[in-house]
Amino acid sequence: MNLSLQSLPELSPAQARMLHLAAQGLLHPPRRKALRSDVTAAIERMRMLQIDSIHVVARSPYLVLFSRLGCYPKAWLDEALETGHIAECWAHEACFVPAADYPWHMAAGQLRDRHWAHKRARRMQREHGKALQALLRQLKQRGPLRAQDLATQGPRRSGWWQWTAEKSALEALFALGKVMVARRDRFQRVYDLTERVLERMLAVGNLPDRIDPDPDRLRMHFAADAIRALGIALPSWVGDYHRLGAAPPGLLQALVECGEVCSIHVRGWDQPALVHRDHAGLVRRIAEGRLRATHATLLSPFDPVVWDRTRVRELFGFDYTLECYTPAHKRRYGYFVLPFLCRGKLSGRVDAKAHREDGVFEVRALHVECERSFSDAQVHALVRSLEKMARWHATSRVVLGGNVPSRLRRRLQVVMDCVVA
């Protein structure tokens, strides 16, 4: 069925935000304790889970899942990778993806020619092809290996990560699809030949029989996936989700014409938005006032809700930039700032650090969008979110640092037993 502007009701901007959060699994708090299967289900809902190793709070993929699942064992994500229910590849950036999507992402490598990882991998293949082949023979003979299992005493290369030559070679093979990540060992990648990892994924039935490698078909597949994951999307938002560049207007129109995607009006928006047909029922429930945003949680800077700075500004009116790569004297809000999501709005920023050995969860800085309108209900929701995250880290004390405004500090102290740093 071809769904059009006439098929679905008009939404307000607040309802559009609700649709986005519902699609992302952030409209309501979890109604029960998390199960192992919820980790894979959350990744399938988002279509990918971006990987980053910064762990002043928690490494981002674990934190993104916490925002949706609550207090779950981090080991469940590692187990999902090792058992073949998810895979690692280049997607938005380095990401975990549902196992069934891995062949699609490998085929889409041809569409990511300008991505640094693919350009670098092709250059290494041209210049060091024999060394890469020798490394593949080692993996075949020795089995899964970490980069440090191969490391020499030679100097590290220059660059952001200062990788060894062996790590650089393994990463090139990973981008080329010759090796995969078999598992993580203390978050370090353990590489193996692609065919051996795929065998394990096939054993649990998580791979499609075939995919269509045609570039236009690939673009349509990923555009539809992005719109489904976003819940609602302006055309300019679609391409960034999988880092495939702007989606051609004709491609999006083709999705509308075939009925996979429909157009919808949002009051005040200067152009129609796009909604996947799977969300048609959800749109109607939201338009009829049968759903409310009730979730309050802290988000990772690499959460899909906030990773596109233009989208989060247009959708939430929230101007957000990750500042950990900004020189300290130029930072406005802090090193690793967690946006505070409260009942459908992004209403604050928490610069936090987990001191695990001391059992302390430190709020180094706190900023709210508008202190005068920051209600008592929002204060209570923020306190509960901080305490819940602290418990998940096994850091029993929440400490307010010196960069918390005095009036807001007093309001927080009314509802929490905190230690003032």
XYZ file of C-alpha atoms in Angstrom:
421
model
C 0.000 0.000 0.000
C 1.273 3.458 -0.918
C 1.135 5.634 2.183
C 1.004 9.357 1.480
C 0.474 12.696 3.160
C -3.260 11.988 3.244
C -2.806 8.647 4.995
C -1.214 9.783 8.242
C -2.200 12.582 10.608
C -0.199 15.766 10.997
C 2.120 15.870 13.991
C 3.358 18.676 16.201
C 7.127 19.089 16.670
C 6.808 17.582 20.169
C 5.004 14.561 18.705
C 7.704 14.225 16.043
C 10.283 14.047 18.839
C 8.175 11.380 20.549
C 8.116 9.337 17.344
C 11.904 9.595 17.073
C 12.417 8.535 20.692
C 9.922 5.683 20.381
C 11.772 4.337 17.342
C 15.050 4.575 19.253
C 13.686 2.834 22.361
C 13.861 5.963 24.539
C 10.219 7.031 24.921
C 9.557 4.985 28.081
C 11.818 3.548 30.779
C 12.277 -0.230 30.636
C 9.276 -2.023 32.163
C 11.256 -5.024 33.395
C 14.792 -6.161 34.094
C 16.888 -6.547 30.969
C 17.418 -9.932 29.339
C 20.378 -11.021 27.227
C 18.217 -10.899 24.119
C 17.432 -7.234 24.768
C 21.007 -6.277 23.825
C 20.631 -7.668 20.318
C 17.074 -6.314 20.042
C 18.245 -2.792 20.934
C 20.970 -2.912 18.273
C 18.465 -4.196 15.719
C 16.160 -1.288 16.589
C 18.941 1.300 16.157
C 20.457 -0.668 13.231
C 23.920 -0.033 14.656
C 25.782 0.764 17.862
C 28.778 3.071 17.477
C 32.033 2.003 19.143
C 34.315 4.389 21.007
C 36.947 3.570 23.601
C 36.748 6.676 25.838
C 35.777 5.377 29.276
C 35.743 8.266 31.735
C 32.154 7.158 32.385
C 31.662 3.937 30.433
C 32.722 3.045 26.928
C 30.063 4.403 24.639
C 28.430 1.205 23.312
C 27.727 -0.002 26.854
C 26.410 3.424 27.806
C 24.045 3.636 24.821
C 22.540 0.306 25.844
C 22.268 1.412 29.483
C 20.159 4.403 28.414
C 17.665 1.965 26.897
C 17.915 -1.161 29.048
C 18.836 0.134 32.490
C 21.270 -1.762 34.693
C 22.371 -4.743 32.603
C 25.670 -6.721 32.697
C 28.131 -5.226 30.215
C 29.366 -8.740 29.426
C 26.153 -9.370 27.489
C 27.352 -7.137 24.643
C 30.649 -9.026 24.477
C 28.774 -12.335 24.472
C 26.511 -11.216 21.622
C 29.617 -10.545 19.515
C 31.369 -13.794 20.419
C 28.283 -15.923 19.723
C 27.688 -14.373 16.298
C 24.478 -12.488 17.026
C 26.131 -9.178 16.127
C 29.198 -8.209 14.112
C 31.633 -5.310 13.844
C 32.122 -3.267 10.694
C 32.356 0.272 9.385
C 28.848 1.734 9.305
C 28.210 5.240 10.688
C 31.743 4.822 11.996
C 33.116 1.679 13.640
C 29.961 -0.020 14.868
C 28.332 -3.180 16.124
C 25.570 -4.177 13.706
C 23.023 -7.018 13.636
C 24.652 -10.085 12.152
C 22.121 -10.184 9.309
C 23.224 -6.698 8.239
C 26.929 -7.493 7.979
C 26.828 -8.597 4.290
C 24.932 -5.413 3.401
C 27.597 -3.272 5.043
C 30.399 -5.145 3.297
C 28.685 -4.638 -0.050
C 28.261 -0.953 0.778
C 32.028 -0.537 1.009
C 31.878 0.528 -2.635
C 29.695 3.470 -1.566
C 32.141 4.612 1.098
C 35.138 5.193 -1.149
C 35.949 8.514 0.508
C 35.890 7.239 4.087
C 39.347 7.427 5.653
C 39.376 3.772 6.749
C 38.610 2.483 3.269
C 41.050 4.860 1.544
C 43.786 3.878 3.976
C 43.060 0.164 3.585
C 43.243 0.335 -0.202
C 46.517 2.237 -0.008
C 47.997 -0.389 2.317
C 46.816 -3.122 -0.023
C 48.604 -1.469 -2.940
C 51.799 -0.678 -1.047
C 52.054 -3.614 1.389
C 50.039 -6.378 -0.253
C 52.617 -9.095 0.496
C 52.733 -8.183 4.182
C 48.954 -8.324 4.397
C 48.935 -11.762 2.778
C 51.576 -12.953 5.243
C 49.428 -11.722 8.111
C 46.427 -13.628 6.757
C 48.555 -16.801 6.665
C 49.485 -16.258 10.316
C 45.834 -15.951 11.277
C 45.014 -19.120 9.340
C 47.750 -21.055 11.127
C 47.501 -19.600 14.641
C 43.817 -18.782 14.951
C 42.285 -15.595 16.441
C 44.880 -12.983 17.422
C 45.043 -9.552 19.015
C 47.310 -6.899 17.548
C 49.572 -7.177 20.587
C 50.046 -10.895 19.898
C 51.846 -9.816 16.739
C 53.472 -6.629 18.001
C 57.161 -6.099 17.533
C 59.402 -3.820 19.536
C 59.459 -1.324 16.685
C 58.221 2.251 17.029
C 54.549 3.133 16.863
C 53.340 5.055 13.875
C 52.429 8.699 14.174
C 48.761 9.663 14.208
C 45.804 9.914 16.550
C 45.874 6.293 17.752
C 49.619 5.708 17.386
C 48.994 2.194 16.079
C 51.770 -0.331 15.606
C 52.450 -1.549 12.082
C 50.708 -4.844 12.937
C 47.604 -3.069 14.247
C 47.490 -0.894 11.130
C 47.703 -3.981 8.922
C 44.947 -5.786 10.825
C 42.713 -2.724 10.609
C 43.303 -2.527 6.862
C 42.313 -6.175 6.486
C 39.258 -5.483 8.661
C 38.149 -2.585 6.443
C 38.716 -4.728 3.341
C 36.537 -7.496 4.788
C 39.374 -10.045 4.861
C 39.240 -10.394 8.649
C 36.510 -9.843 11.214
C 36.411 -9.255 14.933
C 35.815 -12.646 16.515
C 35.449 -11.278 20.046
C 36.727 -8.589 22.396
C 39.313 -9.217 25.105
C 39.117 -6.364 27.650
C 37.705 -4.319 24.804
C 40.697 -5.132 22.572
C 39.746 -6.552 19.204
C 40.552 -10.210 18.586
C 40.769 -10.767 14.823
C 40.119 -13.901 12.804
C 39.635 -14.844 9.171
C 36.282 -13.663 7.863
C 35.227 -17.114 6.688
C 35.676 -18.593 10.168
C 33.636 -15.859 11.853
C 30.919 -16.126 9.211
C 30.690 -19.872 9.834
C 29.830 -19.164 13.464
C 27.258 -16.572 12.444
C 25.701 -19.032 9.999
C 25.479 -21.633 12.751
C 23.050 -19.431 14.683
C 21.083 -18.553 11.540
C 21.920 -14.862 11.437
C 22.944 -14.329 7.814
C 20.717 -13.678 4.785
C 20.810 -16.099 1.872
C 21.852 -13.365 -0.534
C 21.803 -9.606 -1.001
C 21.558 -7.428 -4.082
C 24.920 -5.648 -4.555
C 23.527 -3.099 -7.022
C 24.553 0.374 -5.736
C 21.060 1.850 -6.160
C 19.521 -1.110 -4.322
C 22.069 -0.735 -1.532
C 21.304 2.967 -1.176
C 17.561 2.267 -1.021
C 18.085 -0.431 1.584
C 20.135 1.794 3.863
C 17.900 4.834 3.338
C 14.854 2.817 4.393
C 16.787 1.416 7.360
C 17.815 4.914 8.454
C 14.265 6.250 8.247
C 12.984 3.284 10.256
C 15.660 3.730 12.918
C 15.097 7.491 13.172
C 11.324 7.139 13.397
C 10.883 10.363 11.470
C 13.401 12.061 9.196
C 13.830 15.071 6.989
C 15.492 14.085 3.697
C 18.716 15.829 4.752
C 19.019 13.574 7.821
C 18.922 10.247 5.989
C 22.392 10.009 4.455
C 24.369 10.697 7.626
C 22.937 7.743 9.529
C 25.052 5.272 7.557
C 27.563 7.868 6.340
C 26.631 7.271 2.701
C 26.248 10.916 1.750
C 23.085 12.784 0.852
C 20.321 10.492 -0.363
C 19.316 11.421 -3.938
C 15.775 12.891 -3.999
C 14.765 10.398 -6.660
C 15.752 7.525 -4.391
C 13.618 8.805 -1.510
C 10.712 9.414 -3.880
C 11.060 5.829 -5.108
C 10.736 4.605 -1.528
C 7.545 6.643 -1.160
C 6.141 5.404 -4.455
C 6.728 1.752 -3.591
C 5.024 2.232 -0.220
C 7.977 1.432 2.024
C 8.177 5.037 3.225
C 5.450 7.668 3.531
C 5.471 11.443 3.771
C 4.041 13.263 6.752
C 3.465 16.890 7.726
C 4.919 18.298 10.937
C 3.520 21.680 11.948
C 6.092 24.425 11.499
C 8.461 22.328 9.366
C 9.046 23.787 5.925
C 8.986 20.429 4.121
C 7.359 17.024 4.569
C 9.162 14.455 6.696
C 9.555 10.739 6.026
C 8.238 7.841 8.112
C 8.737 4.122 7.516
C 5.554 2.132 6.984
C 6.379 -0.005 10.034
C 5.696 3.071 12.201
C 2.273 3.962 10.751
C 0.428 2.603 13.791
C 2.810 4.379 16.142
C 2.190 7.695 14.347
C -1.552 7.365 14.874
C -1.205 6.479 18.558
C 1.017 9.509 19.130
C -1.298 11.831 17.155
C -4.276 10.612 19.187
C -2.506 11.370 22.454
C -2.261 7.721 23.503
C 1.490 7.851 24.162
C 3.567 10.127 26.367
C 7.308 10.553 26.779
C 8.141 9.354 30.310
C 11.786 8.298 30.135
C 14.613 10.206 31.844
C 18.215 9.129 31.328
C 21.721 10.279 30.438
C 22.885 9.719 26.867
C 26.288 8.910 25.444
C 27.784 11.563 23.148
C 27.825 8.789 20.534
C 24.145 7.921 20.959
C 22.248 7.925 17.632
C 19.898 10.546 19.067
C 22.692 13.125 19.346
C 25.517 12.063 17.019
C 24.170 14.171 14.125
C 24.646 17.694 15.478
C 22.474 19.289 12.777
C 19.620 16.853 13.355
C 19.623 17.214 17.130
C 19.550 20.986 16.768
C 16.666 20.905 14.270
C 14.653 18.275 16.125
C 15.304 19.177 19.769
C 16.630 22.739 19.598
C 19.706 21.409 21.393
C 23.095 22.761 20.316
C 25.512 19.963 21.142
C 29.148 19.296 20.350
C 31.403 16.605 21.795
C 34.339 18.519 23.279
C 36.768 15.748 24.255
C 38.739 16.478 21.068
C 38.698 20.220 21.798
C 41.653 21.787 23.692
C 40.738 22.107 27.376
C 40.845 25.913 27.424
C 38.329 26.069 24.569
C 35.745 23.716 26.063
C 32.416 25.226 27.026
C 30.754 22.371 28.883
C 33.369 19.695 29.582
C 35.389 16.730 28.351
C 32.752 13.991 27.993
C 29.352 15.621 28.357
C 26.267 13.412 28.667
C 23.039 15.015 27.394
C 20.159 14.664 29.864
C 16.990 13.363 28.222
C 13.900 14.071 30.310
C 10.376 13.261 29.124
C 10.924 14.010 25.484
C 13.316 16.948 25.819
C 17.074 17.364 26.016
C 17.202 19.639 29.024
C 20.723 19.451 30.437
C 24.366 18.392 30.154
C 26.369 16.404 32.687
C 30.166 16.237 32.528
C 30.810 13.105 34.572
C 33.607 10.763 35.558
C 33.413 7.364 37.247
C 36.199 6.830 39.802
C 35.779 3.080 40.031
C 38.558 2.330 42.502
C 37.196 4.927 44.931
C 33.545 4.023 44.410
C 32.738 7.624 43.412
C 30.635 8.924 40.533
C 31.685 12.543 40.067
C 29.515 15.196 38.444
C 32.321 17.518 37.391
C 30.024 20.048 35.757
C 26.299 20.434 35.232
C 24.479 22.770 32.872
C 20.734 22.935 32.258
C 19.153 24.592 29.243
C 17.110 27.009 31.342
C 17.616 26.995 35.110
C 14.514 29.084 35.796
C 12.260 26.583 34.046
C 14.112 23.501 35.323
C 11.262 22.081 37.406
C 11.347 20.095 40.634
C 10.191 17.069 38.622
C 13.234 17.465 36.377
C 15.514 17.771 39.410
C 14.110 14.520 40.815
C 14.465 12.827 37.420
C 18.085 13.977 37.121
C 18.901 12.713 40.616
C 17.362 9.317 39.860
C 19.294 9.137 36.577
C 22.598 9.973 38.280
C 22.038 7.493 41.102
C 21.003 4.750 38.693
C 24.088 5.262 36.560
C 26.277 5.348 39.665
C 24.853 1.996 40.845
C 25.460 0.486 37.410
C 29.116 1.504 37.725
C 29.317 0.116 41.277
C 30.218 3.655 42.385
C 28.057 4.112 45.444
C 28.674 7.818 46.070
C 27.560 10.638 43.798
C 29.828 13.648 44.227
C 29.037 17.139 42.975
C 32.143 18.907 41.702
C 32.929 22.568 41.700
C 31.333 23.411 38.347
C 27.742 22.857 39.459
C 25.845 26.173 39.819
C 25.201 26.943 43.490
C 21.427 27.325 43.197
C 21.102 24.102 41.235
C 23.453 22.365 43.675
C 21.178 23.271 46.591
C 18.147 21.934 44.764
C 19.917 18.667 44.038
C 21.052 18.306 47.630
C 17.473 18.518 48.817
C 16.689 15.234 47.087
C 19.938 13.317 47.283
C 22.549 12.376 49.814
C 25.642 13.718 48.053
C 29.187 14.595 49.001
C 30.344 18.059 48.007
C 33.777 18.038 46.429
